[in-house]
Amino acid sequence: MLYAAYQGLDDFFAPFRTAANLALSLTPRGDGVFAGLMRPQAAALEMVTRFRLGHSRPKFGIGTIRVDNRDVPVREEVVLDLPYGKLLHFRRDMDTPQPKVLVTAPLSGHFATLLAGTIRTLLRDHDVYVTDWTNARDVPLSAGRFGVDEYIDYVIRFLEEIGPGAHVLAVCQPCVQALAAVAVMSEARNPATPRSMVLMAGPIDVRESPTEVNALANEKPLDWFRQNVIATVPYRYPGAGRRVYPGFVQLSAFMTMNMERHQSQHRKLFESLAAGDAAEARRIKDFYDEYFAVLDLTEEFYLETIDRVFQKAELARGEFTWHGQPVDPGAIRNTALLTVEGGRDDICGLGQTSAAHDLCSSLRPHLKRHHMQANVGHYGTFNGRRWENEIYPVVRNMILAVE
């Protein structure tokens, strides 16, 4: 009933949004004598039109990048199209070969476009690919299951499609799957095994500096999650009948952690619209257009992540398997490792990502590096000013060192 209740509520408010859109289109704009009176009214109407969530991937919006003092066009190209995700290539109009990097995006309720800023920065010096995950409610039941093992399958398949000599950069949740994929490929001596892997703010060992997120995942038994947060996709969607962890549930959890900040930002949005501050209003709207675009996870992926990553810490304990086969990070001998953590990360605590260094016991010291960025939270490790100016140079230098 969870998904049906959400869908019913959204359908109930749809006419109000439509009416507000119509009224907004008829509201006079500009700098006339009545502008000061009309702007607050228009601001209120626009706030009503925005009272909704999106369920389709927003655009990455990367049309050009600046390389060597010139603007280089960028176009998105689907290299491999699989049921649960695409391998997306940001092809640049330039001939100079640069390191190929696969960015593995998290499956945690948002689309890969959450990493648009990360990708834009990487494109300055790299040939970038990304795992563009599909909303589970749009995947027919005939596509089969998609759990933690299948995520690893996709990472391996994508790296094989890119070819030998690539690098992998994992952000947040998929650090576990990326490390497992590299371990599997290393043990099999797969020629597409990446030259380096960058693990950023990921839960390799959640027993280190546990956060509120870790506590929430451990305070209830697995059956509680199955019974209370898993829902069935309604019959109006391609994935009708599929059991999913809805993106709107995950968004609610994220917002609850910082509700005062989100309320403050929406008050600021209204005030900016009412004052005619278009630039500030656009900044806030752009953020929430992305933040409110939600993606459903398959039941098996969500529950396996809770069970295997957060409750049992299988990888850290040496108990992780892939399709029943043991996964040994000690098999990694030639893939350089860089871990990145934020000093103020309240989602992935200090030490949780750097635990990968102990697991990769066969790597020689010169192939290991850790970077702790002080005064940044979770999001700041891969987006924003400190990512661009302080963290990214470390990432770039690590990749260049093994090219």
XYZ file of C-alpha atoms in Angstrom:
403
model
C 0.000 0.000 0.000
C 2.997 2.311 0.446
C 3.489 3.070 -3.244
C -0.261 3.291 -3.865
C -0.604 5.831 -1.043
C 2.225 7.953 -2.418
C 0.827 7.768 -5.959
C -2.642 8.679 -4.728
C -1.296 11.719 -2.883
C 0.649 12.829 -5.951
C -2.440 12.403 -8.142
C -4.494 14.398 -5.611
C -2.155 17.394 -5.793
C -1.728 17.259 -9.592
C -4.760 19.494 -10.339
C -3.485 22.093 -7.855
C -0.118 22.176 -9.598
C -1.843 22.494 -12.973
C -4.007 25.364 -11.716
C -0.975 27.122 -10.214
C 0.911 26.745 -13.512
C -2.005 28.273 -15.395
C -2.328 31.163 -12.947
C 1.426 31.714 -13.086
C 1.320 31.955 -16.873
C -1.321 34.706 -16.569
C 0.495 36.663 -13.868
C 2.098 39.888 -15.202
C 5.897 39.903 -15.053
C 8.515 42.576 -15.529
C 9.485 45.741 -13.688
C 6.256 47.699 -13.989
C 4.601 49.755 -11.293
C 2.837 46.716 -9.851
C 5.852 44.402 -10.001
C 6.481 44.662 -6.279
C 2.937 43.517 -5.589
C 2.806 40.746 -8.167
C 6.154 39.087 -7.459
C 5.128 37.619 -4.058
C 1.962 36.246 -5.667
C 3.953 34.732 -8.525
C 6.469 33.334 -6.014
C 3.691 31.604 -4.073
C 2.272 30.101 -7.256
C 5.685 28.841 -8.354
C 6.230 27.194 -4.972
C 2.966 25.285 -5.502
C 4.053 24.141 -8.979
C 7.239 22.733 -7.472
C 5.390 20.576 -4.933
C 6.276 17.280 -6.552
C 9.029 14.725 -7.092
C 10.522 13.716 -10.429
C 11.050 10.086 -11.428
C 12.997 10.538 -14.679
C 16.705 11.206 -14.975
C 17.475 14.922 -15.265
C 19.989 16.077 -17.853
C 23.665 16.141 -16.995
C 23.864 19.529 -18.668
C 27.495 19.181 -19.735
C 27.544 20.733 -23.205
C 31.103 22.053 -23.162
C 34.163 21.949 -20.933
C 37.166 24.237 -20.719
C 40.406 22.531 -21.797
C 43.654 24.438 -22.391
C 41.890 27.810 -22.633
C 39.317 26.656 -25.164
C 35.767 25.384 -24.970
C 35.476 21.751 -26.048
C 32.035 20.377 -27.034
C 30.841 17.316 -25.119
C 28.146 14.904 -26.211
C 26.625 11.959 -24.376
C 26.899 8.584 -26.081
C 25.388 5.301 -24.877
C 28.110 2.693 -25.300
C 26.257 -0.246 -23.775
C 22.549 -0.460 -22.964
C 21.580 -3.088 -20.360
C 18.228 -3.481 -18.560
C 19.253 -1.917 -15.272
C 21.722 0.650 -16.541
C 23.649 2.140 -19.423
C 27.346 2.738 -19.884
C 27.339 6.418 -20.777
C 30.355 8.031 -22.438
C 30.989 11.777 -22.397
C 32.683 12.060 -25.769
C 34.728 15.231 -26.218
C 35.581 16.831 -29.519
C 39.363 16.515 -29.148
C 42.038 14.166 -30.450
C 44.459 14.137 -27.510
C 44.224 10.721 -25.767
C 43.625 10.954 -22.027
C 43.096 8.374 -19.239
C 39.752 6.553 -19.399
C 37.812 6.679 -16.132
C 34.646 4.782 -15.211
C 32.653 6.654 -12.554
C 30.490 4.190 -10.631
C 27.479 6.107 -9.357
C 25.626 5.132 -6.186
C 22.256 3.388 -6.216
C 20.774 5.179 -3.234
C 17.627 6.896 -4.425
C 19.068 9.420 -6.884
C 20.178 9.282 -10.504
C 23.787 9.399 -11.708
C 23.245 13.080 -12.542
C 23.917 13.761 -8.856
C 27.569 13.414 -9.939
C 27.345 15.925 -12.793
C 29.749 18.294 -11.016
C 32.178 15.445 -10.358
C 32.099 14.410 -14.005
C 32.471 17.970 -15.290
C 35.670 18.361 -13.273
C 37.074 14.985 -14.340
C 36.474 15.831 -18.006
C 39.220 18.453 -17.921
C 41.883 15.757 -17.968
C 40.097 12.439 -18.539
C 37.962 10.451 -20.941
C 34.937 9.852 -18.696
C 32.302 7.119 -18.584
C 29.550 6.723 -15.980
C 27.180 3.991 -14.794
C 23.805 5.510 -15.712
C 21.389 3.471 -13.573
C 17.758 2.943 -14.591
C 14.827 3.614 -12.268
C 13.774 0.121 -11.112
C 10.100 0.938 -11.571
C 10.788 1.261 -15.300
C 12.447 -2.179 -15.614
C 10.054 -5.042 -16.533
C 9.962 -8.106 -14.314
C 11.247 -10.130 -17.272
C 14.688 -8.484 -16.803
C 15.213 -10.655 -13.724
C 16.831 -9.767 -10.419
C 19.356 -7.049 -9.663
C 21.210 -7.318 -6.388
C 24.703 -6.606 -5.085
C 26.233 -9.414 -7.183
C 24.552 -8.077 -10.329
C 25.888 -4.579 -9.612
C 29.378 -6.109 -9.558
C 28.552 -7.898 -12.848
C 27.689 -4.565 -14.423
C 30.894 -2.891 -13.228
C 32.958 -5.728 -14.692
C 30.975 -5.697 -17.951
C 31.350 -1.940 -18.290
C 35.105 -2.070 -17.663
C 35.427 -4.818 -20.283
C 33.506 -2.647 -22.746
C 35.842 0.299 -22.098
C 38.851 -1.971 -22.538
C 42.279 -2.450 -20.938
C 44.044 0.437 -19.229
C 41.023 2.172 -17.703
C 40.576 3.499 -14.171
C 37.580 3.263 -11.845
C 36.302 5.929 -9.462
C 33.551 4.948 -7.022
C 31.518 7.461 -5.054
C 29.915 6.507 -1.740
C 27.866 3.288 -1.610
C 29.389 1.441 -4.639
C 32.905 1.572 -3.173
C 32.179 -1.920 -1.850
C 31.061 -3.243 -5.237
C 33.896 -1.501 -7.098
C 36.512 -3.001 -4.769
C 34.893 -6.419 -5.106
C 34.795 -6.120 -8.901
C 38.496 -5.223 -9.070
C 39.315 -8.141 -6.745
C 37.338 -10.572 -8.936
C 38.976 -9.250 -12.111
C 42.448 -9.340 -10.553
C 42.078 -12.943 -9.452
C 40.840 -13.936 -12.925
C 43.640 -11.885 -14.551
C 41.043 -10.113 -16.618
C 42.835 -7.885 -19.170
C 40.329 -5.099 -18.440
C 41.332 -4.918 -14.764
C 41.696 -1.168 -14.072
C 45.056 0.438 -13.478
C 43.777 2.361 -10.476
C 40.694 2.630 -8.290
C 39.620 5.698 -6.364
C 37.220 5.000 -3.492
C 35.498 8.122 -2.201
C 33.512 8.245 1.052
C 32.354 4.633 0.850
C 31.292 2.088 3.514
C 34.101 -0.450 3.178
C 34.025 -1.096 6.945
C 31.025 0.446 8.697
C 32.352 -0.674 12.090
C 34.787 2.246 11.978
C 33.382 5.532 13.346
C 29.728 4.494 12.938
C 27.348 7.296 11.955
C 23.610 7.821 12.337
C 23.148 6.080 8.979
C 24.944 2.996 10.319
C 22.843 3.074 13.479
C 19.604 3.247 11.507
C 20.648 0.262 9.388
C 21.451 -1.813 12.459
C 18.683 -0.946 14.887
C 16.084 -3.075 13.070
C 16.204 -6.694 11.820
C 16.219 -7.264 8.075
C 12.596 -8.431 8.093
C 11.540 -5.059 9.483
C 12.953 -3.317 6.398
C 11.284 -5.873 4.123
C 7.901 -5.346 5.746
C 7.984 -1.568 6.247
C 9.899 0.120 3.416
C 9.521 -2.245 0.460
C 6.594 -1.544 -1.889
C 5.110 -2.864 -5.127
C 5.298 -0.783 -8.310
C 1.788 0.221 -9.523
C 0.461 -1.173 -12.782
C 0.781 2.116 -14.668
C 4.579 1.674 -14.946
C 6.746 -0.727 -17.035
C 8.012 -2.421 -13.886
C 4.504 -3.149 -12.621
C 4.510 -5.749 -9.868
C 8.212 -5.351 -9.072
C 9.109 -5.058 -5.397
C 11.202 -1.944 -4.802
C 12.610 0.367 -2.181
C 11.016 3.608 -3.409
C 13.177 6.630 -4.006
C 10.670 8.847 -2.205
C 11.252 6.846 0.995
C 15.017 7.330 0.740
C 14.549 11.050 0.027
C 12.363 11.368 3.114
C 15.106 9.761 5.203
C 17.759 12.101 3.781
C 15.599 15.179 4.362
C 14.775 14.188 7.938
C 18.481 14.271 8.765
C 18.712 17.958 7.722
C 15.115 19.180 7.808
C 15.914 22.621 9.198
C 18.340 23.289 6.361
C 15.817 22.244 3.692
C 13.101 24.396 5.266
C 15.493 27.329 5.377
C 16.445 26.873 1.729
C 12.806 26.824 0.617
C 12.077 29.978 2.604
C 15.079 31.523 0.901
C 13.766 30.373 -2.486
C 10.406 32.079 -1.875
C 12.106 35.254 -0.690
C 14.430 35.279 -3.725
C 11.510 34.830 -6.121
C 9.508 37.528 -4.361
C 12.484 39.923 -4.429
C 13.232 39.263 -8.095
C 16.660 37.743 -7.339
C 16.634 35.382 -10.323
C 20.238 34.192 -9.922
C 19.812 33.042 -6.323
C 16.428 31.486 -7.079
C 17.921 29.573 -10.024
C 20.764 28.252 -7.858
C 18.354 26.830 -5.295
C 15.952 25.471 -7.919
C 18.740 23.732 -9.817
C 19.842 21.945 -6.647
C 16.351 20.791 -5.706
C 15.420 19.822 -9.263
C 18.216 17.262 -8.970
C 17.633 16.409 -5.321
C 13.916 15.773 -5.853
C 14.491 13.487 -8.862
C 14.235 10.073 -7.223
C 15.035 6.552 -8.366
C 13.618 3.280 -7.023
C 15.941 0.409 -6.049
C 15.105 -3.244 -6.493
C 14.100 -5.020 -3.293
C 17.028 -7.411 -3.525
C 19.653 -4.700 -3.995
C 18.384 -2.618 -1.087
C 17.990 -5.502 1.356
C 21.311 -7.086 0.386
C 23.051 -3.742 0.901
C 21.516 -3.393 4.368
C 22.366 -7.009 5.209
C 25.770 -7.531 3.608
C 27.306 -4.049 3.776
C 25.798 -2.363 6.841
C 24.762 -5.159 9.196
C 27.319 -7.893 8.519
C 30.207 -5.852 7.032
C 31.031 -8.911 4.931
C 33.837 -7.358 2.900
C 35.682 -6.067 5.962
C 35.272 -9.409 7.745
C 36.597 -11.414 4.777
C 33.203 -13.061 4.246
C 32.103 -11.359 1.033
C 31.128 -13.572 -1.896
C 30.207 -12.992 -5.530
C 27.744 -15.540 -6.928
C 28.851 -17.899 -4.168
C 32.595 -17.479 -4.803
C 34.814 -15.884 -2.109
C 36.079 -12.399 -2.940
C 39.657 -11.732 -1.856
C 40.893 -8.107 -2.069
C 44.342 -9.547 -1.414
C 44.295 -10.707 -5.034
C 44.700 -7.068 -6.119
C 48.387 -6.596 -6.925
C 48.656 -4.106 -9.774
C 45.703 -1.721 -9.361
C 46.745 1.405 -7.488
C 44.438 2.449 -4.634
C 43.422 5.937 -3.516
C 40.881 6.426 -0.739
C 39.254 9.787 0.026
C 37.360 10.757 3.171
C 35.758 13.960 4.446
C 36.595 15.189 7.913
C 32.965 16.169 8.584
C 31.223 13.328 6.765
C 28.119 12.400 8.774
C 27.131 9.568 6.396
C 30.398 7.664 5.984
C 32.615 8.114 9.040
C 36.373 8.478 9.135
C 38.151 5.172 8.665
C 35.304 3.436 6.854
C 36.836 3.986 3.402
C 40.513 3.849 4.338
C 39.860 0.328 5.662
C 40.358 -0.744 2.035
C 44.119 -0.390 2.481
C 44.288 -3.223 4.996
C 42.099 -5.415 2.796
C 44.331 -4.866 -0.247
C 47.217 -6.528 1.555
C 49.182 -7.470 -1.566
C 49.505 -3.929 -2.899
C 52.970 -2.453 -2.554
C 53.140 0.781 -0.497
C 53.820 3.026 -3.487
C 50.498 1.923 -5.000
C 48.493 3.066 -1.966
C 47.448 6.558 -0.952
C 44.870 8.040 1.406
C 43.546 11.599 1.422
C 41.509 13.052 4.280
C 39.924 16.382 3.398
C 39.292 18.447 6.495
C 36.153 20.558 6.862
C 34.032 18.861 4.202
C 30.958 16.721 4.617
C 29.856 13.781 2.531
C 28.730 15.736 -0.535
C 31.810 17.960 -0.403
C 34.149 15.044 -1.040
C 33.003 14.836 -4.660
C 31.401 18.178 -5.447
C 32.024 21.839 -4.803
C 35.002 24.114 -4.311
C 37.147 21.834 -2.151
C 36.570 18.891 -4.493
C 37.703 20.955 -7.471
C 40.642 22.721 -5.847
C 41.998 20.276 -3.278
C 40.657 16.742 -3.752
C 40.570 16.518 -7.537
C 44.306 17.317 -7.969
C 45.073 14.320 -5.727
C 42.827 12.096 -7.824
C 44.321 13.370 -11.085
C 47.891 12.880 -9.892
C 47.188 9.322 -8.737
C 45.749 8.394 -12.127
C 48.592 10.051 -14.013
C 51.180 8.286 -11.858
C 50.082 4.854 -13.081
C 49.305 5.756 -16.701
